[in-house]
Coordinates of C-alpha atoms in Angstrom, one line a residue:
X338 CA 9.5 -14.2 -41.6
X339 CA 12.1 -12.5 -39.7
X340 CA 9.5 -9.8 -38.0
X341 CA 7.8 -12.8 -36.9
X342 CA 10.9 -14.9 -35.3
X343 CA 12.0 -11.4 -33.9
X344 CA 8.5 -11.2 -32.0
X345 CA 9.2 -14.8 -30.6
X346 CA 12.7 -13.3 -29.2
X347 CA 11.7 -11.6 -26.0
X348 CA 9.2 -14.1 -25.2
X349 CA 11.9 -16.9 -25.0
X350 CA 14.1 -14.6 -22.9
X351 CA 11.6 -13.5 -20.3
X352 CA 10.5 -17.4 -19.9
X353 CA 14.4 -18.0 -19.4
X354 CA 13.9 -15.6 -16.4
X355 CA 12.2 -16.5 -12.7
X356 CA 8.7 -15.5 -12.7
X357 CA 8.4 -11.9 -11.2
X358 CA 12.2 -11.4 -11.8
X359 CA 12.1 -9.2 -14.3
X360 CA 11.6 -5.1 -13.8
X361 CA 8.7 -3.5 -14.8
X362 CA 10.4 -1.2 -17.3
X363 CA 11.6 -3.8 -19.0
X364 CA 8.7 -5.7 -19.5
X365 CA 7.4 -2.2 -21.0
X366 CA 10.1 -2.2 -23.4
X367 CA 9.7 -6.2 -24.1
X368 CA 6.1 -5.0 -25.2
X369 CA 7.0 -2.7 -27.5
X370 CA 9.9 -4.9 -29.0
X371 CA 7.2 -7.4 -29.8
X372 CA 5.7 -4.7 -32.2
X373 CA 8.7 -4.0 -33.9
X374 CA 9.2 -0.4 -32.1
X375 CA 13.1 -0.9 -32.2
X376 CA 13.9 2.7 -31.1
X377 CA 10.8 3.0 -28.7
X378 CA 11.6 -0.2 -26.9
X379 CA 15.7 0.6 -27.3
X380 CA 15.1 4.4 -25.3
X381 CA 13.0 2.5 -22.4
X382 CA 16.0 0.0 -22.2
X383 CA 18.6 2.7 -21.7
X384 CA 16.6 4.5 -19.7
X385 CA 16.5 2.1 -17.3
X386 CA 19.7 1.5 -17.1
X387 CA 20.2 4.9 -17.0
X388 CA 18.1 4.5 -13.4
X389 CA 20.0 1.4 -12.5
X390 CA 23.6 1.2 -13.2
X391 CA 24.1 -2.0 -11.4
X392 CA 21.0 -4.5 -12.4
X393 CA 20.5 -7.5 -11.5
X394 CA 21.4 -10.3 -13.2
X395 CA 18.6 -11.6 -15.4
X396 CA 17.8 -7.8 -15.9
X397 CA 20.9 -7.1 -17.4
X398 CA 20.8 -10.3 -20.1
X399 CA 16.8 -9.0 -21.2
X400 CA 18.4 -5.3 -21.3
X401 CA 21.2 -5.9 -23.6
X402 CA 19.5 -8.2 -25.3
X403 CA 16.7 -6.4 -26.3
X404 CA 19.2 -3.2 -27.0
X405 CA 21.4 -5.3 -29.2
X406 CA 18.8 -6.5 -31.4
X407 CA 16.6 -3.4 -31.7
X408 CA 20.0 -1.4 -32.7
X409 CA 20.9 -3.9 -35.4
X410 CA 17.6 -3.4 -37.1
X411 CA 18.1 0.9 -36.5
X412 CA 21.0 -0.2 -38.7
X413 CA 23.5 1.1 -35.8
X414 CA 25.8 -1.1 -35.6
X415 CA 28.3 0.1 -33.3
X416 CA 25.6 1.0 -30.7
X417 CA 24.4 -2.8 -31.2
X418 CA 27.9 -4.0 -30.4
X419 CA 28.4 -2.3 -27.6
X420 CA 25.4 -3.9 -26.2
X421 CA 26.7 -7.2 -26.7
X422 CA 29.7 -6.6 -25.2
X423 CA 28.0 -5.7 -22.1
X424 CA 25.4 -9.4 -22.7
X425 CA 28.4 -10.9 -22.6
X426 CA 30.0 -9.2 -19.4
X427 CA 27.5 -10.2 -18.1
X428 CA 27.0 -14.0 -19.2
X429 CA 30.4 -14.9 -21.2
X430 CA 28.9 -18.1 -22.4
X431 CA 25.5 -16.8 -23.8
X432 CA 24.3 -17.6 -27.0
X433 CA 21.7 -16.6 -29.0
X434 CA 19.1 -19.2 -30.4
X435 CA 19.4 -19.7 -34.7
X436 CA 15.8 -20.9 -34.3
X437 CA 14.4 -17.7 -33.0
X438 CA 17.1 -15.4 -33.9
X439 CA 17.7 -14.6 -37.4
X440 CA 21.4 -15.9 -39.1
X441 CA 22.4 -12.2 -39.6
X442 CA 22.3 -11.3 -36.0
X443 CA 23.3 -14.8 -34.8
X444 CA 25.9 -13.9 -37.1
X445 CA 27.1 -10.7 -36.0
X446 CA 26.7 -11.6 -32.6
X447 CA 29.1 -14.7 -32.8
X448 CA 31.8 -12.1 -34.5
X449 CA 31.6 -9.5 -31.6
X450 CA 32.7 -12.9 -29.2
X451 CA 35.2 -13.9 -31.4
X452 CA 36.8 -10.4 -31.6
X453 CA 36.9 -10.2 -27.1
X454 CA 37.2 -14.0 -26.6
X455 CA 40.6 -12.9 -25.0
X456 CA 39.2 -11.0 -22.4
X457 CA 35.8 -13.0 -22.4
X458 CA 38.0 -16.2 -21.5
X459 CA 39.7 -15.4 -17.6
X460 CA 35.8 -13.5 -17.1
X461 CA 34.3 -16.6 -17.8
X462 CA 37.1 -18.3 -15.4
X463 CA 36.2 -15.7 -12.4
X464 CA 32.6 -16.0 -13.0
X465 CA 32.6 -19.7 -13.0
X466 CA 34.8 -19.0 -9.6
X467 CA 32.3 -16.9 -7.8
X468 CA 29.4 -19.1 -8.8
X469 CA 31.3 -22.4 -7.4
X470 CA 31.9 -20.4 -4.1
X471 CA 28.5 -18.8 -4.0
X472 CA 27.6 -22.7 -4.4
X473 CA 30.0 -23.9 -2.0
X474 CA 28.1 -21.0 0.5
X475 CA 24.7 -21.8 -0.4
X476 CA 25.5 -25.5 0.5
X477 CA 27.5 -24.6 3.8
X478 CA 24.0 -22.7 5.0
X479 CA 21.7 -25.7 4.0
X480 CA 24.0 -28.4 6.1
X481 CA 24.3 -25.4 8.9
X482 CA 20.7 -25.6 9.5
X483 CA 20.1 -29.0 8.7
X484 CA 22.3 -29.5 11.8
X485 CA 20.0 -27.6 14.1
X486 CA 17.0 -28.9 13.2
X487 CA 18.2 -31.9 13.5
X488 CA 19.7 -31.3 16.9
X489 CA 16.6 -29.0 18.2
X490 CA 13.7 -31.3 16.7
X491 CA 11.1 -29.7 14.2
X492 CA 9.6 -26.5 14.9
X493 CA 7.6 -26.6 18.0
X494 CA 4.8 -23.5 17.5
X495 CA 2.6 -22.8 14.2
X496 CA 1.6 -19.5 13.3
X497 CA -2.2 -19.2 12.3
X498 CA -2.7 -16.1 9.9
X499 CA -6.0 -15.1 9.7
X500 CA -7.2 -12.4 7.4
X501 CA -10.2 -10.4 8.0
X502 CA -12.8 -9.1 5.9
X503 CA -13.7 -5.4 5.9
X504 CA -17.0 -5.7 4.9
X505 CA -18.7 -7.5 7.6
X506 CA -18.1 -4.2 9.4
X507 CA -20.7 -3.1 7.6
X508 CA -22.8 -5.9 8.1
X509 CA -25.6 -6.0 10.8
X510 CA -26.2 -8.5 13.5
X511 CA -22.6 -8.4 14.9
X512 CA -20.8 -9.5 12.2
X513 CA -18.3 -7.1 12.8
X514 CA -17.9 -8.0 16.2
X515 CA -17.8 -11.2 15.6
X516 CA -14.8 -11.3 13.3
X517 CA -12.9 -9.4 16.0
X518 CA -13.6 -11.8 18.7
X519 CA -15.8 -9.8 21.0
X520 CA -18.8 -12.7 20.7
X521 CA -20.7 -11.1 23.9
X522 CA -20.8 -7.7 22.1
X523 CA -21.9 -9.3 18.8
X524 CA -24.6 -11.4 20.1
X525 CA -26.1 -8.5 22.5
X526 CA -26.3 -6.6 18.9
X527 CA -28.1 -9.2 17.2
X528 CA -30.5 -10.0 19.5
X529 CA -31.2 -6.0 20.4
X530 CA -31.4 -5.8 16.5
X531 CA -33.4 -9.1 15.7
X532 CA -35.9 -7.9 18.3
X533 CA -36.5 -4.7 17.1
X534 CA -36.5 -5.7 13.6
X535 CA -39.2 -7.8 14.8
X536 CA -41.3 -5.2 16.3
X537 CA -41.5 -2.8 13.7
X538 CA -42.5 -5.7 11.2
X539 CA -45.0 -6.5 13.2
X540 CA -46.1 -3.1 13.7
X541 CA -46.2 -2.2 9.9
X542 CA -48.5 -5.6 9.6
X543 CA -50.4 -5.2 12.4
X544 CA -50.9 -1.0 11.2
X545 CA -51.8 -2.9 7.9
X546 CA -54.1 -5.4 9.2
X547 CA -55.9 -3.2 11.4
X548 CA -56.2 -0.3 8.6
X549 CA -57.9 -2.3 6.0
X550 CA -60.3 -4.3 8.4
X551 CA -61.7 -1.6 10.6
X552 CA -65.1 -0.1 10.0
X553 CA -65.2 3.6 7.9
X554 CA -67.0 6.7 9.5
X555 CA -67.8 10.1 8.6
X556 CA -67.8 13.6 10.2
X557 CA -71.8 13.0 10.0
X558 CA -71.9 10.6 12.6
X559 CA -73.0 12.1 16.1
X560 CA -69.7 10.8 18.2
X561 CA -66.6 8.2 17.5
X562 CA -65.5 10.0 14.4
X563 CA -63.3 13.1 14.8
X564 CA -61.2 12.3 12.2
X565 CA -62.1 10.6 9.2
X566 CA -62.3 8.0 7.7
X567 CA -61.4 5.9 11.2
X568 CA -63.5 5.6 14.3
X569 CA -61.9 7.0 17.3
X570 CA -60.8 4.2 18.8
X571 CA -59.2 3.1 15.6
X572 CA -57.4 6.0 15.3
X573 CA -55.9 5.4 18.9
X574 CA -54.9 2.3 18.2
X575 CA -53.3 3.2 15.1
X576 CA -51.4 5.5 16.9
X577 CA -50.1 3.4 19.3
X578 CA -49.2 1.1 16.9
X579 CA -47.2 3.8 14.5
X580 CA -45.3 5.1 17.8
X581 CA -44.0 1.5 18.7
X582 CA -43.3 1.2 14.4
X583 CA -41.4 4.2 14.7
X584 CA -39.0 3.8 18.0
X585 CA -38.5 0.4 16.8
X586 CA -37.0 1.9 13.3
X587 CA -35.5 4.5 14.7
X588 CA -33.6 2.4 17.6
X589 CA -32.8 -0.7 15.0
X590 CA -30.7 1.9 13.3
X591 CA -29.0 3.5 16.4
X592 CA -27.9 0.1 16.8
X593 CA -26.8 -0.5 13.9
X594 CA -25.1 2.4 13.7
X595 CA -23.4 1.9 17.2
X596 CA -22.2 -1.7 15.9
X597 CA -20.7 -0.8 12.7
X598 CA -18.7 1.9 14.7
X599 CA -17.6 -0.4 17.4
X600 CA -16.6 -2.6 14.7
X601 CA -14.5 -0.4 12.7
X602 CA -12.7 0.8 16.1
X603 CA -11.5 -2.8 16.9
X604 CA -11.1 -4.0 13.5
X605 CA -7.6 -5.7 12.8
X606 CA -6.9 -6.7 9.1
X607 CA -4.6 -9.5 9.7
X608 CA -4.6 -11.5 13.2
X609 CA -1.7 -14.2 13.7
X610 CA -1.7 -16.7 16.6
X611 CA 1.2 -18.5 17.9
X612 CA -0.5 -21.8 18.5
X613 CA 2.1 -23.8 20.9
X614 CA 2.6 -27.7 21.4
X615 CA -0.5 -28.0 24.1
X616 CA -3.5 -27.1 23.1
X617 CA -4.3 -24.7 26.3
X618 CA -1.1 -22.6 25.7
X619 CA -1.0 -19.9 22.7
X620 CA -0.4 -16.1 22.2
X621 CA -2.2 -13.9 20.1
X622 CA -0.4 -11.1 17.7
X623 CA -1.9 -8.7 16.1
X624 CA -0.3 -6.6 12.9
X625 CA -1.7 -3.9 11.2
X626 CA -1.7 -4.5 7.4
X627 CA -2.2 -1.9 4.1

């Protein structure tokens, strides 16, 4: 029963933190707290602390807290006390929760801020201090701007961010160009490429057409058949026809080619426009974006 309340501990603490707050190595020792590695998830802990001397706030609470408990059970007392000690430096009024906390450690805990509640008391005076003028500061800014805005009106530009897709570089037809802006350039390309796309289907069904219904001949025939199995004049037309199938493919993909370079050279990730009051005046800004 008490593995099991012990596995509920860190979830309640990292839910009593702001999403994202918390650093990564400490969720990597919260994860191995939950299954029950005490000195695994107590070496990550001081580790990082080790790397940060000064954390933040609602890292500090999860580190100590996690370092308390996980010493307890190593049966190190004295290491498990001094991380309490530093809990409550940092938060003089925290308390751990009986219903997720087992009595013993509740218990121990309460007897480590019994013994400094002397010192713990003018802490929790000064930290009740700075808070009430980080309040007091906080509430000085809000009424601060709340004066300008209401003096200089609501904001007077919007910024459209627009993110493009890398993709439709590769995409024929002008895509590419299109996302950038350049709609000239993009519809030339799809017209040059939807014409020539056209031209060698048409050739490969008219080569098909013209194949299959033209007359055989043979090398015995006096005239008309030089080569086998199509007359002559077939075979010239055929020719024609493969000629115009194969400039057709082969400039199709010159084209292509040509638009998904030109589209990678002008391609902006993120676009933002400054869209101003009237509807004819706005500036474009463009920011590079990894």
């Amino acid at each position: 029963m008490a593995g099991a309340v012990l596995l509920l501990l860190p979830q309640a603490a990292l839910a009593q933190a702001r999403p994202g707050a918390i650093h990564p190595d400490l969720r990597r020792a919260n994860a191995r707290f939950e299954f029950g590695a005490w000195a695994e998830s107590a070496g990550i802990v001081r580790q990082f602390l080790s790397a940060h001397p000064k954390p933040a706030e609602q890292d500090a609470i999860l580190a100590y807290r996690i370092l308390g408990i996980a010493e307890w059970n190593l049966g190190d007392k004295r290491q498990s006390r001094a991380a309490f000690v530093a809990l409550l430096s940092e938060e003089p009024d925290y308390k751990l929760d009986p219903f997720l906390v087992p009595p013993a450690i509740v218990e121990f805990f309460e007897e480590v801020r019994r013994e400094h509640e002397p010192t713990l008391g003018p802490l929790r005076e000064e930290k009740r201090a700075l808070k009430e003028q980080e309040r007091a500061a906080e509430e000085a800014r809000r009424r601060l701007l709340a004066e300008e805005r209401a003096r200089s009106g609501p904001p007077t530009k919007v910024i459209r961010v627009q993110e493009r897709i890398y993709a439709l570089n590769w995409v024929p037809f002008g895509a590419g160009q299109f996302q950038n802006g350049d709609r000239a350039k993009g519809t030339a390309i799809a017209a040059g490429e939807l014409v020539l796309g056209a031209a060698n289907i048409g050739a490969i069904l008219f080569h098909n057409q013209v194949a299959n219904s033209s007359r055989r001949c043979s090398a015995s025939e006096p005239s008309g058949c030089s080569q086998p199995p199509y007359p002559d004049s077939t075979r010239s037309t055929l020719h024609t026809v493969d000629v115009v199938k194969y400039t057709s493919a082969a400039l199709f993909w010159a084209l292509y080619a040509y638009g998904v370079f030109d589209a990678h050279l002008h391609f902006v990730p993120r676009v933002e426009t400054e869209i101003s009051p009237r509807a004819d005046q706005f500036s474009l800004s463009l920011r590079w974006d990894f």
